[in-house]
């Protein structure tokens, strides 16, 4: 091996915002670090420091030391301290692709506001890396990335070309032996020279050429004063430069050519732990984070963009919370219980903000839809997907229209009343002027007088049109002027209603439709669904409940029979928050008593069954953690199964009461065909992975388990027929290899330790050995997912769009108000062809940014049909750099998209409202 020409020492810290201590404890230590670091940079102008590639640490510091901002900005502007490009250092598999984009956008903007963000894809400790990261980085203008975990053993150099599915490549430095191999360096020249020699020897397997990189830092460490002088002295001893440097200074020395190439994701455990058990620990918090992201990205933002609602401040606050939860230790659930509790509150806050934005945007969109003044009461329906949908919606009506399905009477609310002294007439008139009582329009109003009291009987209806209250107002004013009237009473009567299921008829992509009981589309009798006893079926799918509670499904379109679906499989787990460590063999759970099946909805538009069962599982592990206890605890289960007419998707809602500890609970579904691979969605990509047994490379610290991540769906097929599993916040799956191919979905994994050193599939600790009793996740669990049966593979079978339908149902925005004047075209977004997906619709003051993805392996001519017709559409990068202006013809903008290419369209339109 040739001697390196120079040694670049990059002082840094890796700052987990919360992990084995809660945020406020770590923040107090962060303040100490910043105080010391700023003083050091001011004493030593040649000192350099990397603040871990994120900017949230600036916000956290300045919240305590606001007077230090000028010092912080000076150090960043001078290049002594590097920050960004991330806001927080995310996990790349448990967050959406859009979250990764927003994380970089926020980090770069914040870093630039303080003097300049680093333009390097630096993620030192993420638990593997997603396949589309090179494209994301390139669209932000980055030339280099830096990684550690997940790199396979086939990469035997200190850099490689990393290629994304769209063909984007980025030169990537590999920290082969960790990001902390230069921690706690000696501060005398000879001692430092000796340490540098040993470090260079450790890098020999990677055949270093030219300069080498030494990362001087570790988790939560402070900078080393005196290192600049020690490096100069060590260089003199070594006879070659040893210099304190910025990370990008080292990267600039890397040759552009001659490196090995890797395409796709990085999830190998060859030299560093990937910690794949984090996919399923603290599952309740992962479900909450998923729902928060879905509400923010696919409901609140698009609705406010289409409605022209000004909600930038609320959205920024929601994204701040969401990005703080995206930090890898937080979203992975690999922290103490207090950290999980705070993360859960952030997810709840995001959902609360998103809900409020949706309500405000819905009010504006209802006005955009409207209805003729003489039309019957109607509801406004919104389609959250960028393609036409014709599906079932649920409304509350007085009766059941022809073609509708009665879901039962809405429980009658008790009559409520309010009393007003006559002198408080203003309050009464204000209530009448709102024309909405208890959130519903006033449909009828009657005024009577009994002696000294006047009574107003008000009838409300959720879809009713507001009554003309002018006459009532005059009557009330007359009564208020009568000296004999002392009090007014308002009695509120809610109309007797039925929950009714109706077909929506076609609704444009991201568009609106007005639906009444008479406008609902009838369902052909041949497509009707029937539910009875142990059976649920329509003309495409037949599902039978077996005595053990599993499902037998016949997919009639491909004449394929699936037997034993959703078998409950339990196994002991002596692992920790990072890794599964099996105890004993997997056990198929069978009901301890006969199952009960009830018909909830008989059809014809939707059929639904409820299955109740109880199983028994070991209460936990023995004290030596080598086997499961003999004591059994009961786990009650309730499974709601539904099927729509004209559908091949079974929707499942499973609830259970969890009372056991130290185990992994999965649902397994045997496959009637040979499935050698799975296709699962992630950040802007659907990744193909093989069905394999656990693998352990010689010398590797961790076994590679084929428990893989998915964002919303995983598909298995033999090319002729397939099964898609669509999930709401359950991210871990496994395809067990043939001959007995089975698709497994992890429902939960209960453990009681942050880290242990006695695991079967990992050597040593992955963190401090702290107890985490809440990670046993006791209590009620709810898992919602779907099984979609289709011909062909995931692309021809339409898996991605079916996942959209399952996760984002048509939304009832509320009653349609009567039009009082001419209105323009309601907003809509339709994307063509089918492979083009919408990943975001981000509101801007003058329009919105529409983010799209060509989710296919072939080049397409994409078309975005936008209403109202925009003023202009400009293609831009993820960083917001403008590109070509697209021709808009009758609202349609066309652009070519390569395979798996991400594109952002900046849509400028006339002001709304």
PDB file of C-alpha atoms in Angstrom, residues 198-308:
ATOM      1  CA  UNK A 198      -2.144   3.043  13.496  1.00  0.00           C
ATOM      2  CA  UNK A 199      -5.228   4.627  11.939  1.00  0.00           C
ATOM      3  CA  UNK A 200      -3.684   4.424   8.480  1.00  0.00           C
ATOM      4  CA  UNK A 201      -2.870   0.740   9.049  1.00  0.00           C
ATOM      5  CA  UNK A 202      -6.518   0.109   9.968  1.00  0.00           C
ATOM      6  CA  UNK A 203      -7.522   1.557   6.606  1.00  0.00           C
ATOM      7  CA  UNK A 204      -5.229  -0.724   4.573  1.00  0.00           C
ATOM      8  CA  UNK A 205      -8.073  -3.119   3.547  1.00  0.00           C
ATOM      9  CA  UNK A 206      -9.669  -0.172   1.705  1.00  0.00           C
ATOM     10  CA  UNK A 207      -6.524   0.575  -0.354  1.00  0.00           C
ATOM     11  CA  UNK A 208      -6.353   4.305   0.402  1.00  0.00           C
ATOM     12  CA  UNK A 209      -4.765   6.531  -2.222  1.00  0.00           C
ATOM     13  CA  UNK A 210      -3.988  10.215  -1.935  1.00  0.00           C
ATOM     14  CA  UNK A 211      -5.186  11.930   1.260  1.00  0.00           C
ATOM     15  CA  UNK A 212      -7.057   9.991   3.959  1.00  0.00           C
ATOM     16  CA  UNK A 213      -9.859  11.148   6.255  1.00  0.00           C
ATOM     17  CA  UNK A 214      -9.742  10.940  10.040  1.00  0.00           C
ATOM     18  CA  UNK A 215     -12.999  11.802  11.852  1.00  0.00           C
ATOM     19  CA  UNK A 216     -12.070  13.285  15.221  1.00  0.00           C
ATOM     20  CA  UNK A 217     -15.231  12.863  17.255  1.00  0.00           C
ATOM     21  CA  UNK A 218     -17.995  10.615  18.533  1.00  0.00           C
ATOM     22  CA  UNK A 219     -21.474  10.827  20.057  1.00  0.00           C
ATOM     23  CA  UNK A 220     -21.931  13.945  22.211  1.00  0.00           C
ATOM     24  CA  UNK A 221     -18.222  14.777  22.482  1.00  0.00           C
ATOM     25  CA  UNK A 222     -16.748  18.250  22.896  1.00  0.00           C
ATOM     26  CA  UNK A 223     -14.013  19.707  20.667  1.00  0.00           C
ATOM     27  CA  UNK A 224     -10.373  19.128  21.581  1.00  0.00           C
ATOM     28  CA  UNK A 225      -8.482  22.358  22.238  1.00  0.00           C
ATOM     29  CA  UNK A 226      -4.861  22.304  21.148  1.00  0.00           C
ATOM     30  CA  UNK A 227      -5.455  19.932  18.247  1.00  0.00           C
ATOM     31  CA  UNK A 228      -4.383  22.421  15.577  1.00  0.00           C
ATOM     32  CA  UNK A 229      -0.832  22.747  16.953  1.00  0.00           C
ATOM     33  CA  UNK A 230      -0.605  19.006  17.620  1.00  0.00           C
ATOM     34  CA  UNK A 231      -1.522  18.256  13.994  1.00  0.00           C
ATOM     35  CA  UNK A 232       1.208  20.523  12.677  1.00  0.00           C
ATOM     36  CA  UNK A 233       3.770  18.857  14.907  1.00  0.00           C
ATOM     37  CA  UNK A 234       2.559  15.363  13.967  1.00  0.00           C
ATOM     38  CA  UNK A 235       2.895  16.263  10.287  1.00  0.00           C
ATOM     39  CA  UNK A 236       6.524  17.167  10.815  1.00  0.00           C
ATOM     40  CA  UNK A 237       7.121  13.800  12.512  1.00  0.00           C
ATOM     41  CA  UNK A 238       5.347  11.900   9.718  1.00  0.00           C
ATOM     42  CA  UNK A 239       6.907  13.843   6.895  1.00  0.00           C
ATOM     43  CA  UNK A 240       3.555  14.596   5.283  1.00  0.00           C
ATOM     44  CA  UNK A 241       0.807  17.134   6.030  1.00  0.00           C
ATOM     45  CA  UNK A 242      -1.601  16.416   8.896  1.00  0.00           C
ATOM     46  CA  UNK A 243      -4.121  19.195   8.937  1.00  0.00           C
ATOM     47  CA  UNK A 244      -7.318  20.203  10.680  1.00  0.00           C
ATOM     48  CA  UNK A 245      -9.827  20.488   7.838  1.00  0.00           C
ATOM     49  CA  UNK A 246     -13.406  20.851   6.779  1.00  0.00           C
ATOM     50  CA  UNK A 247     -15.125  17.765   5.417  1.00  0.00           C
ATOM     51  CA  UNK A 248     -15.641  19.303   1.986  1.00  0.00           C
ATOM     52  CA  UNK A 249     -11.910  20.109   1.766  1.00  0.00           C
ATOM     53  CA  UNK A 250     -11.137  16.397   1.994  1.00  0.00           C
ATOM     54  CA  UNK A 251     -13.890  15.480  -0.469  1.00  0.00           C
ATOM     55  CA  UNK A 252     -12.460  17.900  -3.025  1.00  0.00           C
ATOM     56  CA  UNK A 253      -9.280  15.795  -3.146  1.00  0.00           C
ATOM     57  CA  UNK A 254     -11.081  12.617  -4.266  1.00  0.00           C
ATOM     58  CA  UNK A 255     -10.510  11.692  -7.934  1.00  0.00           C
ATOM     59  CA  UNK A 256     -13.708  11.796  -9.984  1.00  0.00           C
ATOM     60  CA  UNK A 257     -13.071   8.449 -11.709  1.00  0.00           C
ATOM     61  CA  UNK A 258     -11.766   4.993 -10.943  1.00  0.00           C
ATOM     62  CA  UNK A 259     -14.094   4.018  -8.100  1.00  0.00           C
ATOM     63  CA  UNK A 260     -16.355   0.957  -7.792  1.00  0.00           C
ATOM     64  CA  UNK A 261     -20.069   1.523  -8.425  1.00  0.00           C
ATOM     65  CA  UNK A 262     -23.100   0.534  -6.373  1.00  0.00           C
ATOM     66  CA  UNK A 263     -26.719   0.861  -7.497  1.00  0.00           C
ATOM     67  CA  UNK A 264     -29.647   0.993  -5.098  1.00  0.00           C
ATOM     68  CA  UNK A 265     -30.123   0.934  -1.353  1.00  0.00           C
ATOM     69  CA  UNK A 266     -27.402   0.318   1.251  1.00  0.00           C
ATOM     70  CA  UNK A 267     -28.616  -2.133   3.908  1.00  0.00           C
ATOM     71  CA  UNK A 268     -25.702  -4.554   4.356  1.00  0.00           C
ATOM     72  CA  UNK A 269     -24.371  -5.497   7.799  1.00  0.00           C
ATOM     73  CA  UNK A 270     -20.931  -6.414   6.426  1.00  0.00           C
ATOM     74  CA  UNK A 271     -18.946  -4.005   8.589  1.00  0.00           C
ATOM     75  CA  UNK A 272     -21.461  -2.009  10.631  1.00  0.00           C
ATOM     76  CA  UNK A 273     -24.777  -2.749  12.293  1.00  0.00           C
ATOM     77  CA  UNK A 274     -27.877  -1.754  10.353  1.00  0.00           C
ATOM     78  CA  UNK A 275     -30.086  -2.480  13.393  1.00  0.00           C
ATOM     79  CA  UNK A 276     -33.066  -3.724  11.404  1.00  0.00           C
ATOM     80  CA  UNK A 277     -35.115  -4.473  14.527  1.00  0.00           C
ATOM     81  CA  UNK A 278     -35.831  -0.755  14.831  1.00  0.00           C
ATOM     82  CA  UNK A 279     -38.445  -1.184  12.093  1.00  0.00           C
ATOM     83  CA  UNK A 280     -40.893  -2.792  14.510  1.00  0.00           C
ATOM     84  CA  UNK A 281     -40.068  -1.572  18.030  1.00  0.00           C
ATOM     85  CA  UNK A 282     -42.503   0.901  19.690  1.00  0.00           C
ATOM     86  CA  UNK A 283     -45.018   0.209  16.933  1.00  0.00           C
ATOM     87  CA  UNK A 284     -47.707   2.506  18.377  1.00  0.00           C
ATOM     88  CA  UNK A 285     -45.421   5.511  17.985  1.00  0.00           C
ATOM     89  CA  UNK A 286     -44.575   4.529  14.414  1.00  0.00           C
ATOM     90  CA  UNK A 287     -48.267   4.339  13.595  1.00  0.00           C
ATOM     91  CA  UNK A 288     -48.797   7.799  15.095  1.00  0.00           C
ATOM     92  CA  UNK A 289     -45.884   9.229  13.100  1.00  0.00           C
ATOM     93  CA  UNK A 290     -47.236   7.648   9.914  1.00  0.00           C
ATOM     94  CA  UNK A 291     -50.715   9.095  10.412  1.00  0.00           C
ATOM     95  CA  UNK A 292     -49.229  12.518  11.138  1.00  0.00           C
ATOM     96  CA  UNK A 293     -47.211  12.441   7.906  1.00  0.00           C
ATOM     97  CA  UNK A 294     -50.201  11.271   5.871  1.00  0.00           C
ATOM     98  CA  UNK A 295     -52.430  14.004   7.285  1.00  0.00           C
ATOM     99  CA  UNK A 296     -49.823  16.701   6.719  1.00  0.00           C
ATOM    100  CA  UNK A 297     -48.471  15.693   3.300  1.00  0.00           C
ATOM    101  CA  UNK A 298     -51.559  14.352   1.555  1.00  0.00           C
ATOM    102  CA  UNK A 299     -54.446  16.227   3.160  1.00  0.00           C
ATOM    103  CA  UNK A 300     -53.509  19.495   4.864  1.00  0.00           C
ATOM    104  CA  UNK A 301     -50.988  20.727   2.288  1.00  0.00           C
ATOM    105  CA  UNK A 302     -52.848  19.789  -0.924  1.00  0.00           C
ATOM    106  CA  UNK A 303     -56.191  21.032   0.395  1.00  0.00           C
ATOM    107  CA  UNK A 304     -54.762  24.374   1.484  1.00  0.00           C
ATOM    108  CA  UNK A 305     -52.922  24.681  -1.867  1.00  0.00           C
ATOM    109  CA  UNK A 306     -56.059  23.985  -3.893  1.00  0.00           C
ATOM    110  CA  UNK A 307     -58.247  26.186  -1.711  1.00  0.00           C
ATOM    111  CA  UNK A 308     -55.796  29.093  -1.684  1.00  0.00           C
TER     112      UNK A 308
END
